[in-house]
Amino acid sequence: MSDASTGGDVEPDHDHEHHHEGPGYATPQAAIEEGEREKLAYVMSLYVGTDVDASDFVAVVDLDPESDTYAEIVDRIEMPERGDELHHFGWNACSSSCHMDGLERRHLIVPGQRSSRIHVIDAKDRRNPELETVIEPEEVFEYDLSAPHTVHCIPDGEILISMLGDADGELPGGFLELNDDFEIEGRWEPPGEIEMNYDYWYQPRQNVMVSSEWAAPKTYYPGFDLDDVEAGNYGRKLHFWDWENGTVEQTIDLGEEGMIPLEVRFLHTPESTHGFVGAALSSNIFHFWRDDDAGEYRAEKAIDFESREHEDWDMPVPGLTTDILISMDDRYLFGSNWLHGEVWMYDISDPSNPRRADSLSVGGTFGEVQEVQGRELNAGPQMLQLSLDGERLYWTTSLFSSWDEQFYPEEGEQGSVMLKADVDPRTGTLELDEDFLVDWGECPEGPARAHEIRWPDGDCTSDVWQ
């Protein structure tokens, strides 16, 4: 395999060079060089599955170490209804639209996983965003879709959302498209192209999109059941799409070692066809790439996290790799093993041969660090976000309300935390910053859960380059 920066044998296509007139950055390197240090974070926060009778909210967290409110929640945008289960969210525009004059990275698209309600938040005032409009569930169900998950802006200013179920919470899922006025444009793909759905990422210069699989909402909503795995109710496939036509061109079954493939990422460089997906239950990382000689995509297991014995479990405990991300320079792959309590970092300069760089053992079932600033860590590392310069890694601890209750019931009683590690990209090392802690246990209505993290001006899990 050749180097990752050019995506194998793919040569840079100078026809794609364009003027930077719209949102985001012209290239991933420009994001590293021109992006400022993150001073705020938006964090999905929820009360679903707790004893607190309150609406979910988006937390605004102060990350400026020079601020008097550093590491505090300084604003909360509350949702109008209860029971949404805010989960993943995204921007109306990102670097994929950097050629589009007139577009702004201004609106957050915030879906409710359980409610299928889609909220639009105006974040023009970065520190004090406001709810602008809501798409009600009934409007979504008209397209026989439910359970919105991954939100990506697409190059012309529209928004694409992966949907995990049909209107009844059963299979198949699909994709919902919104226009730039935040109205439902329609169903993006022909119905029936896939059965299960979860995360997706697209690489427009290669005319490819890749999507992964979780399960039907009615399967995972109540919690994890091993019988569902044995019954084949959880996914293990990757789907490669023709991006322009919205049709599946190839499906790869990852097999038993690829059970529940969740977060899926292409390298940031738009010439690349290399990427990675984390198989949560199997706790393996698969590398995928396009084999130009064969004219199709390949996938191989690249990292294997072994299960560990624990006296309270009657089976070996899997790592449960629930999130991965790639640094903006495409050098490092980071991930979280939620059950083991591990944040890890691999050098992927050669994507077919990842090399373990460093890890932290913190929280979870086996973590060596079980409290920070005297605050007990009641769950393992979960959703990750990395600074654009690759020097600060943040994470939260909630996975999904019913799964939290099953594996870490204290999460609902005490709330989530947000932690941080300092990263040295030159030496490939991680160091836990024990001076940093954001505590969702101190929210005014009571302890809340915290999930996905976004930066106001672009980050490593939402920006795509055309």
Coordinates of C-alpha atoms in Angstrom, one line a residue:
M1 CA 0.0 0.0 0.0
S2 CA 1.3 3.4 -0.8
D3 CA 1.2 6.5 1.2
A4 CA -2.0 7.9 2.8
S5 CA -1.5 11.5 1.7
T6 CA -2.3 10.7 -1.9
G7 CA -4.7 7.8 -1.3
G8 CA -2.7 5.1 -3.1
D9 CA -2.3 5.7 -6.8
V10 CA -4.7 8.6 -7.0
E11 CA -3.0 11.7 -8.3
P12 CA -4.3 15.1 -7.2
D13 CA -6.9 16.4 -9.6
H14 CA -6.1 20.1 -10.3
D15 CA -9.5 20.5 -12.0
H16 CA -10.9 20.5 -8.4
E17 CA -8.9 23.6 -7.4
H18 CA -11.2 26.5 -6.7
H19 CA -11.4 29.8 -5.0
H20 CA -12.3 29.9 -1.3
E21 CA -15.4 32.1 -1.0
G22 CA -17.6 30.2 1.4
P23 CA -17.5 28.5 4.8
G24 CA -14.6 26.5 6.2
Y25 CA -11.1 26.0 4.9
A26 CA -9.7 25.4 1.4
T27 CA -7.8 22.3 2.5
P28 CA -7.2 20.2 5.6
Q29 CA -3.8 21.8 5.9
A30 CA -5.4 25.2 5.9
A31 CA -7.7 24.1 8.7
I32 CA -4.6 23.2 10.8
E33 CA -2.8 26.4 9.9
E34 CA -5.7 28.9 9.9
G35 CA -8.0 27.4 12.5
E36 CA -7.8 29.1 15.9
R37 CA -7.6 27.2 19.2
E38 CA -11.0 26.0 20.2
K39 CA -12.5 28.3 22.8
L40 CA -16.0 26.9 22.9
A41 CA -17.6 23.4 22.4
Y42 CA -21.1 22.5 21.7
V43 CA -22.1 19.2 23.4
M44 CA -25.2 17.1 23.1
S45 CA -26.7 16.8 26.6
L46 CA -29.7 14.8 27.6
Y47 CA -32.1 13.8 30.4
V48 CA -33.6 10.8 28.6
G49 CA -33.3 7.7 30.8
T50 CA -32.7 9.7 34.0
D51 CA -35.0 10.6 36.9
V52 CA -34.9 14.2 35.9
D53 CA -38.0 15.5 34.2
A54 CA -36.5 18.1 31.9
S55 CA -35.8 18.7 28.2
D56 CA -32.5 17.7 26.5
F57 CA -30.2 20.6 25.7
V58 CA -27.1 21.6 23.8
A59 CA -24.4 22.7 26.2
V60 CA -22.0 25.5 25.4
V61 CA -18.8 24.7 27.2
D62 CA -16.0 27.3 27.8
L63 CA -12.6 25.9 26.6
D64 CA -10.6 29.1 26.9
P65 CA -8.0 28.5 29.6
E66 CA -7.7 32.3 30.0
S67 CA -11.4 32.6 30.8
D68 CA -12.9 32.8 34.3
T69 CA -15.5 30.2 33.3
Y70 CA -13.0 27.8 31.8
A71 CA -14.3 24.2 31.8
E72 CA -17.8 25.3 32.7
I73 CA -21.1 25.1 30.9
V74 CA -21.8 28.7 30.1
D75 CA -25.1 28.4 28.1
R76 CA -27.8 25.8 27.4
I77 CA -30.1 25.7 24.5
E78 CA -33.1 23.7 25.7
M79 CA -35.3 21.7 23.4
P80 CA -39.0 22.5 23.3
E81 CA -40.2 19.0 24.0
R82 CA -39.0 16.2 26.3
G83 CA -37.7 12.7 25.4
D84 CA -35.8 13.5 22.2
E85 CA -32.5 11.7 23.1
L86 CA -30.2 14.2 21.4
H87 CA -27.4 12.1 20.0
H88 CA -25.4 13.3 17.0
F89 CA -25.6 16.6 15.2
G90 CA -23.9 18.7 12.5
W91 CA -23.6 22.0 10.6
N92 CA -25.6 23.3 7.7
A93 CA -22.3 24.1 5.9
C94 CA -18.7 23.0 6.2
S95 CA -15.5 23.0 4.2
S96 CA -17.2 21.0 1.4
S97 CA -19.0 24.3 0.6
C98 CA -15.9 26.5 0.8
H99 CA -16.4 27.4 -2.9
M100 CA -20.1 28.6 -2.3
D101 CA -20.2 32.3 -1.9
G102 CA -23.0 33.3 0.5
L103 CA -23.2 30.2 2.7
E104 CA -22.2 30.4 6.3
R105 CA -21.3 27.7 8.9
R106 CA -24.1 29.1 11.1
H107 CA -26.8 26.6 11.8
L108 CA -26.6 23.5 13.9
I109 CA -28.9 20.6 12.8
V110 CA -29.8 18.8 16.0
P111 CA -31.9 15.6 15.7
G112 CA -33.6 13.6 18.4
Q113 CA -32.7 10.0 18.1
R114 CA -35.9 8.7 19.8
S115 CA -38.3 11.4 18.8
S116 CA -37.3 11.9 15.2
R117 CA -37.7 15.6 15.8
I118 CA -35.1 17.7 14.0
H119 CA -34.1 21.1 15.6
V120 CA -32.3 23.9 13.8
I121 CA -30.2 26.2 16.1
D122 CA -28.9 29.5 14.9
A123 CA -25.3 29.8 16.2
K124 CA -24.4 33.1 14.7
D125 CA -23.7 34.3 18.2
R126 CA -21.3 31.5 19.1
R127 CA -21.6 31.9 22.8
N128 CA -25.4 32.3 22.9
P129 CA -27.0 30.2 20.2
E130 CA -30.8 30.2 19.8
L131 CA -33.4 27.6 18.6
E132 CA -34.7 28.8 15.2
T133 CA -37.1 26.1 14.0
V134 CA -38.2 22.5 14.5
I135 CA -39.1 19.8 12.0
E136 CA -41.7 17.7 13.7
P137 CA -41.6 13.9 13.7
E138 CA -44.8 13.6 11.6
E139 CA -43.1 15.5 8.7
V140 CA -40.2 12.9 8.9
F141 CA -42.5 9.9 9.0
E142 CA -44.1 10.9 5.7
Y143 CA -40.9 9.6 4.1
D144 CA -41.1 6.3 6.0
L145 CA -38.0 7.2 7.9
S146 CA -37.2 7.7 11.6
A147 CA -34.3 7.8 14.1
P148 CA -32.1 10.5 12.6
H149 CA -28.4 10.0 13.3
T150 CA -25.4 11.4 11.3
V151 CA -25.7 14.9 9.9
H152 CA -23.4 16.1 7.1
C153 CA -23.7 19.2 5.0
I154 CA -23.2 18.5 1.4
P155 CA -21.3 20.7 -1.1
D156 CA -24.3 22.7 -2.5
G157 CA -25.6 23.8 0.8
E158 CA -28.1 21.0 1.4
I159 CA -28.0 18.6 4.4
L160 CA -28.1 14.8 4.5
I161 CA -29.1 12.8 7.5
S162 CA -28.7 9.1 8.0
M163 CA -32.0 7.6 9.3
L164 CA -31.9 4.3 11.2
G165 CA -35.4 3.0 10.8
D166 CA -38.7 3.3 8.9
A167 CA -41.6 5.2 10.3
D168 CA -42.4 2.4 12.7
G169 CA -38.9 2.0 14.0
E170 CA -38.3 -1.1 12.0
L171 CA -36.0 -1.7 9.0
P172 CA -35.0 -0.5 6.5
G173 CA -33.4 2.9 7.3
G174 CA -32.3 5.4 4.7
F175 CA -31.3 9.0 4.2
L176 CA -33.3 12.2 4.5
E177 CA -32.3 15.4 2.6
L178 CA -33.0 18.9 3.8
N179 CA -32.7 22.0 1.6
D180 CA -30.8 25.2 2.6
D181 CA -34.0 26.6 4.0
F182 CA -34.2 23.6 6.4
E183 CA -37.2 22.1 4.8
I184 CA -37.4 18.4 3.9
E185 CA -36.4 18.0 0.3
G186 CA -37.2 14.3 0.3
R187 CA -35.7 10.9 0.6
W188 CA -32.2 11.0 -0.8
E189 CA -31.7 7.4 -1.9
P190 CA -34.1 5.0 -3.7
P191 CA -36.0 3.1 -0.9
G192 CA -34.6 -0.4 -0.3
E193 CA -30.9 0.3 -1.2
I194 CA -29.9 -0.8 2.2
E195 CA -31.5 -2.5 5.2
M196 CA -29.6 -1.2 8.2
N197 CA -28.0 2.2 8.6
Y198 CA -25.8 4.2 11.0
D199 CA -22.9 6.5 10.3
Y200 CA -21.7 7.7 6.9
W201 CA -18.9 9.8 5.3
Y202 CA -18.5 10.9 1.8
Q203 CA -15.5 11.7 -0.4
P204 CA -16.9 13.8 -3.3
R205 CA -13.7 14.0 -5.3
Q206 CA -13.8 10.2 -5.5
N207 CA -17.6 10.1 -6.1
V208 CA -18.0 7.7 -3.2
M209 CA -19.9 7.6 0.1
V210 CA -19.5 4.8 2.7
S211 CA -22.2 3.9 5.3
S212 CA -22.2 1.5 8.2
E213 CA -24.8 -0.4 10.2
W214 CA -26.3 -0.5 13.7
A215 CA -29.7 -2.1 13.9
A216 CA -33.4 -1.3 13.8
P217 CA -34.4 1.4 16.4
K218 CA -36.8 -1.1 18.0
T219 CA -33.8 -3.5 18.5
Y220 CA -31.4 -1.1 20.2
Y221 CA -33.8 1.4 21.9
P222 CA -34.5 -0.9 24.9
G223 CA -30.8 -1.8 25.4
F224 CA -28.3 -4.4 24.3
D225 CA -29.4 -8.1 24.1
L226 CA -26.9 -10.8 23.1
D227 CA -29.9 -12.8 21.7
D228 CA -30.3 -10.0 19.1
V229 CA -26.7 -10.6 18.0
E230 CA -27.3 -14.3 17.6
A231 CA -30.5 -13.6 15.7
G232 CA -28.6 -11.4 13.2
N233 CA -30.4 -8.3 14.3
Y234 CA -27.2 -6.2 14.4
G235 CA -25.2 -5.1 11.4
R236 CA -21.8 -6.1 10.1
K237 CA -21.6 -4.5 6.6
L238 CA -20.2 -1.5 4.9
H239 CA -21.9 0.0 1.9
F240 CA -20.1 1.9 -0.8
W241 CA -22.3 4.3 -2.7
D242 CA -22.1 6.2 -6.0
W243 CA -22.2 9.7 -4.4
E244 CA -23.8 11.5 -7.3
N245 CA -26.5 8.9 -8.0
G246 CA -27.2 7.9 -4.4
T247 CA -27.1 4.2 -5.2
V248 CA -25.2 1.3 -3.6
E249 CA -22.4 0.1 -5.8
Q250 CA -20.7 -2.4 -3.4
T251 CA -21.4 -4.0 -0.1
I252 CA -18.7 -5.7 2.1
D253 CA -19.7 -8.1 4.8
L254 CA -17.1 -7.7 7.5
G255 CA -18.1 -11.1 9.1
E256 CA -18.0 -12.0 12.8
E257 CA -15.0 -9.9 13.4
G258 CA -16.8 -6.8 12.1
M259 CA -19.9 -6.9 14.3
I260 CA -21.7 -3.6 14.7
P261 CA -19.6 -1.3 12.5
L262 CA -20.3 2.2 13.8
E263 CA -18.2 5.3 13.2
V264 CA -16.7 5.4 9.7
R265 CA -14.1 7.9 8.5
F266 CA -12.3 8.6 5.2
L267 CA -9.0 10.3 5.5
H268 CA -9.4 14.1 5.3
T269 CA -7.3 14.6 2.1
P270 CA -9.9 14.6 -0.7
E271 CA -7.7 12.6 -3.0
S272 CA -7.7 9.6 -0.7
T273 CA -9.9 6.5 -0.9
H274 CA -8.5 5.1 2.4
G275 CA -10.6 5.0 5.6
F276 CA -11.4 3.2 8.8
V277 CA -14.4 1.9 10.6
G278 CA -14.7 0.8 14.2
A279 CA -16.6 -2.5 14.8
A280 CA -17.9 -1.9 18.3
L281 CA -19.0 -5.3 19.5
S282 CA -16.1 -7.2 17.9
S283 CA -13.8 -4.4 19.1
N284 CA -11.8 -4.4 15.8
I285 CA -10.8 -1.6 13.5
F286 CA -11.1 -2.2 9.8
H287 CA -9.1 -0.4 7.1
F288 CA -10.8 0.0 3.8
W289 CA -9.5 1.4 0.5
R290 CA -10.2 1.2 -3.2
D291 CA -8.2 -1.3 -5.1
D292 CA -7.9 0.4 -8.5
D293 CA -6.7 -2.7 -10.3
A294 CA -9.8 -4.6 -9.2
G295 CA -12.1 -1.6 -9.6
E296 CA -13.6 -2.1 -6.1
Y297 CA -13.2 -1.5 -2.4
R298 CA -11.4 -3.8 0.0
A299 CA -11.6 -4.0 3.8
E300 CA -9.2 -5.7 6.2
K301 CA -9.0 -5.9 9.9
A302 CA -6.2 -3.6 11.0
I303 CA -6.4 -3.4 14.8
D304 CA -7.7 -6.0 17.2
F305 CA -8.6 -5.2 20.9
E306 CA -8.8 -8.4 22.9
S307 CA -11.6 -9.0 25.4
R308 CA -10.6 -9.1 29.1
E309 CA -11.8 -11.3 31.9
H310 CA -13.6 -9.7 34.8
E311 CA -15.0 -11.3 38.0
D312 CA -18.3 -9.6 37.6
W313 CA -18.9 -10.8 34.1
D314 CA -19.7 -14.3 33.0
M315 CA -18.1 -13.7 29.6
P316 CA -14.9 -11.9 28.5
V317 CA -15.6 -8.1 28.4
P318 CA -15.1 -6.6 24.9
G319 CA -13.5 -3.2 24.6
L320 CA -16.6 -1.9 22.8
T321 CA -15.0 0.5 20.4
T322 CA -17.7 3.1 20.1
D323 CA -15.9 6.0 18.5
I324 CA -12.9 6.7 16.2
L325 CA -11.6 9.9 14.6
I326 CA -8.7 10.8 12.3
S327 CA -6.4 13.8 13.0
M328 CA -6.7 16.6 10.4
D329 CA -3.2 15.8 9.1
D330 CA -4.3 12.1 8.5
R331 CA -1.4 10.9 10.7
Y332 CA -3.2 9.5 13.7
L333 CA -6.3 7.5 14.4
F334 CA -7.8 8.0 17.8
G335 CA -10.5 5.8 19.4
S336 CA -12.4 4.9 22.6
N337 CA -13.0 1.5 24.2
W338 CA -16.0 2.4 26.3
L339 CA -16.2 -0.8 28.4
H340 CA -12.5 -1.2 29.0
G341 CA -12.0 2.5 29.8
E342 CA -9.3 3.3 27.2
V343 CA -8.5 6.1 24.9
W344 CA -6.0 5.0 22.2
M345 CA -3.9 6.6 19.5
Y346 CA -2.4 4.8 16.4
D347 CA 0.0 6.1 13.8
I348 CA -1.7 5.5 10.4
S349 CA 1.0 7.1 8.2
D350 CA 0.8 3.7 6.5
P351 CA -3.0 3.0 6.8
S352 CA -2.6 -0.7 6.0
N353 CA -0.2 -1.1 8.9
P354 CA -1.4 1.0 11.9
R355 CA 1.2 1.3 14.7
R356 CA 0.1 1.7 18.3
A357 CA 1.4 5.1 19.5
D358 CA 0.0 5.5 23.0
S359 CA -3.1 5.0 25.2
L360 CA -4.7 6.2 28.4
S361 CA -6.4 3.9 30.9
V362 CA -9.2 6.0 32.4
G363 CA -12.7 5.3 33.7
G364 CA -14.7 2.3 32.5
T365 CA -14.4 -1.3 33.8
F366 CA -10.6 -1.5 33.9
G367 CA -9.4 2.0 33.9
E368 CA -6.3 2.8 36.1
V369 CA -7.6 6.4 36.7
Q370 CA -11.0 6.2 38.2
E371 CA -11.4 9.8 39.4
V372 CA -10.3 13.2 38.4
Q373 CA -10.3 16.2 40.8
G374 CA -12.1 13.9 43.3
R375 CA -14.9 13.2 40.8
E376 CA -15.6 9.6 40.3
L377 CA -15.6 8.5 36.7
N378 CA -18.7 6.3 36.3
A379 CA -18.2 5.3 32.7
G380 CA -15.5 4.9 30.1
P381 CA -14.4 7.3 27.4
Q382 CA -17.0 7.6 24.6
M383 CA -17.4 10.4 22.0
L384 CA -14.2 12.0 21.0
Q385 CA -13.2 15.4 19.5
L386 CA -9.7 16.6 18.6
S387 CA -8.4 20.1 18.1
L388 CA -7.6 21.1 14.5
D389 CA -3.9 21.3 15.4
G390 CA -4.1 17.7 16.8
E391 CA -2.8 18.7 20.3
R392 CA -5.9 18.4 22.5
L393 CA -8.2 15.4 22.6
Y394 CA -11.5 15.7 24.5
W395 CA -14.1 13.1 25.3
T396 CA -17.5 12.5 27.0
T397 CA -18.8 9.4 28.7
S398 CA -22.4 8.7 27.7
L399 CA -23.1 6.2 24.9
F400 CA -26.9 5.9 24.6
S401 CA -29.4 6.2 27.5
S402 CA -30.6 2.6 27.7
W403 CA -27.1 1.2 27.1
D404 CA -25.7 3.5 29.8
E405 CA -28.3 2.2 32.2
Q406 CA -27.4 -1.4 31.4
F407 CA -23.6 -1.1 31.7
Y408 CA -23.0 2.0 33.8
P409 CA -26.2 2.8 35.8
E410 CA -24.3 5.4 37.8
E411 CA -24.1 7.6 34.7
G412 CA -27.7 8.5 35.0
E413 CA -27.5 9.1 38.8
Q414 CA -24.3 11.2 38.7
G415 CA -24.2 12.6 35.2
S416 CA -21.5 12.5 32.6
V417 CA -18.1 14.2 32.5
M418 CA -16.0 15.7 29.8
L419 CA -12.2 15.1 30.0
K420 CA -9.1 16.1 28.0
A421 CA -5.7 14.8 27.1
D422 CA -2.8 16.7 25.8
V423 CA -1.4 15.2 22.7
D424 CA 2.1 15.5 21.4
P425 CA 1.9 14.7 17.7
R426 CA 5.7 14.7 17.3
T427 CA 6.3 12.0 19.8
G428 CA 2.8 10.3 19.5
T429 CA 2.0 10.5 23.1
L430 CA -1.1 11.3 25.3
E431 CA -1.2 12.8 28.7
L432 CA -4.3 13.1 30.8
D433 CA -5.0 16.8 31.8
E434 CA -6.1 16.3 35.4
D435 CA -6.8 20.1 35.7
F436 CA -9.6 19.8 33.2
L437 CA -13.1 18.5 34.1
V438 CA -16.6 19.5 33.0
D439 CA -19.2 17.9 35.2
W440 CA -22.8 17.4 33.9
G441 CA -23.6 16.2 37.4
E442 CA -23.9 19.9 38.4
C443 CA -26.6 20.9 35.9
P444 CA -29.4 23.0 37.6
E445 CA -32.2 20.5 36.9
G446 CA -30.0 17.6 38.0
P447 CA -27.4 15.3 36.5
A448 CA -27.4 15.0 32.7
R449 CA -25.7 12.8 30.1
A450 CA -23.2 14.2 27.6
H451 CA -22.5 12.8 24.2
E452 CA -21.2 14.3 20.9
I453 CA -18.9 17.3 20.8
R454 CA -18.5 19.9 18.0
W455 CA -16.3 23.0 17.6
P456 CA -18.0 26.2 16.4
D457 CA -15.7 26.6 13.4
G458 CA -15.1 23.0 12.2
D459 CA -13.6 19.9 13.6
C460 CA -12.1 16.5 12.7
T461 CA -15.5 14.6 12.5
S462 CA -17.6 17.0 10.4
D463 CA -15.5 18.7 7.8
V464 CA -15.3 17.2 4.3
W465 CA -13.4 18.6 1.3
Q466 CA -14.7 18.6 -2.2

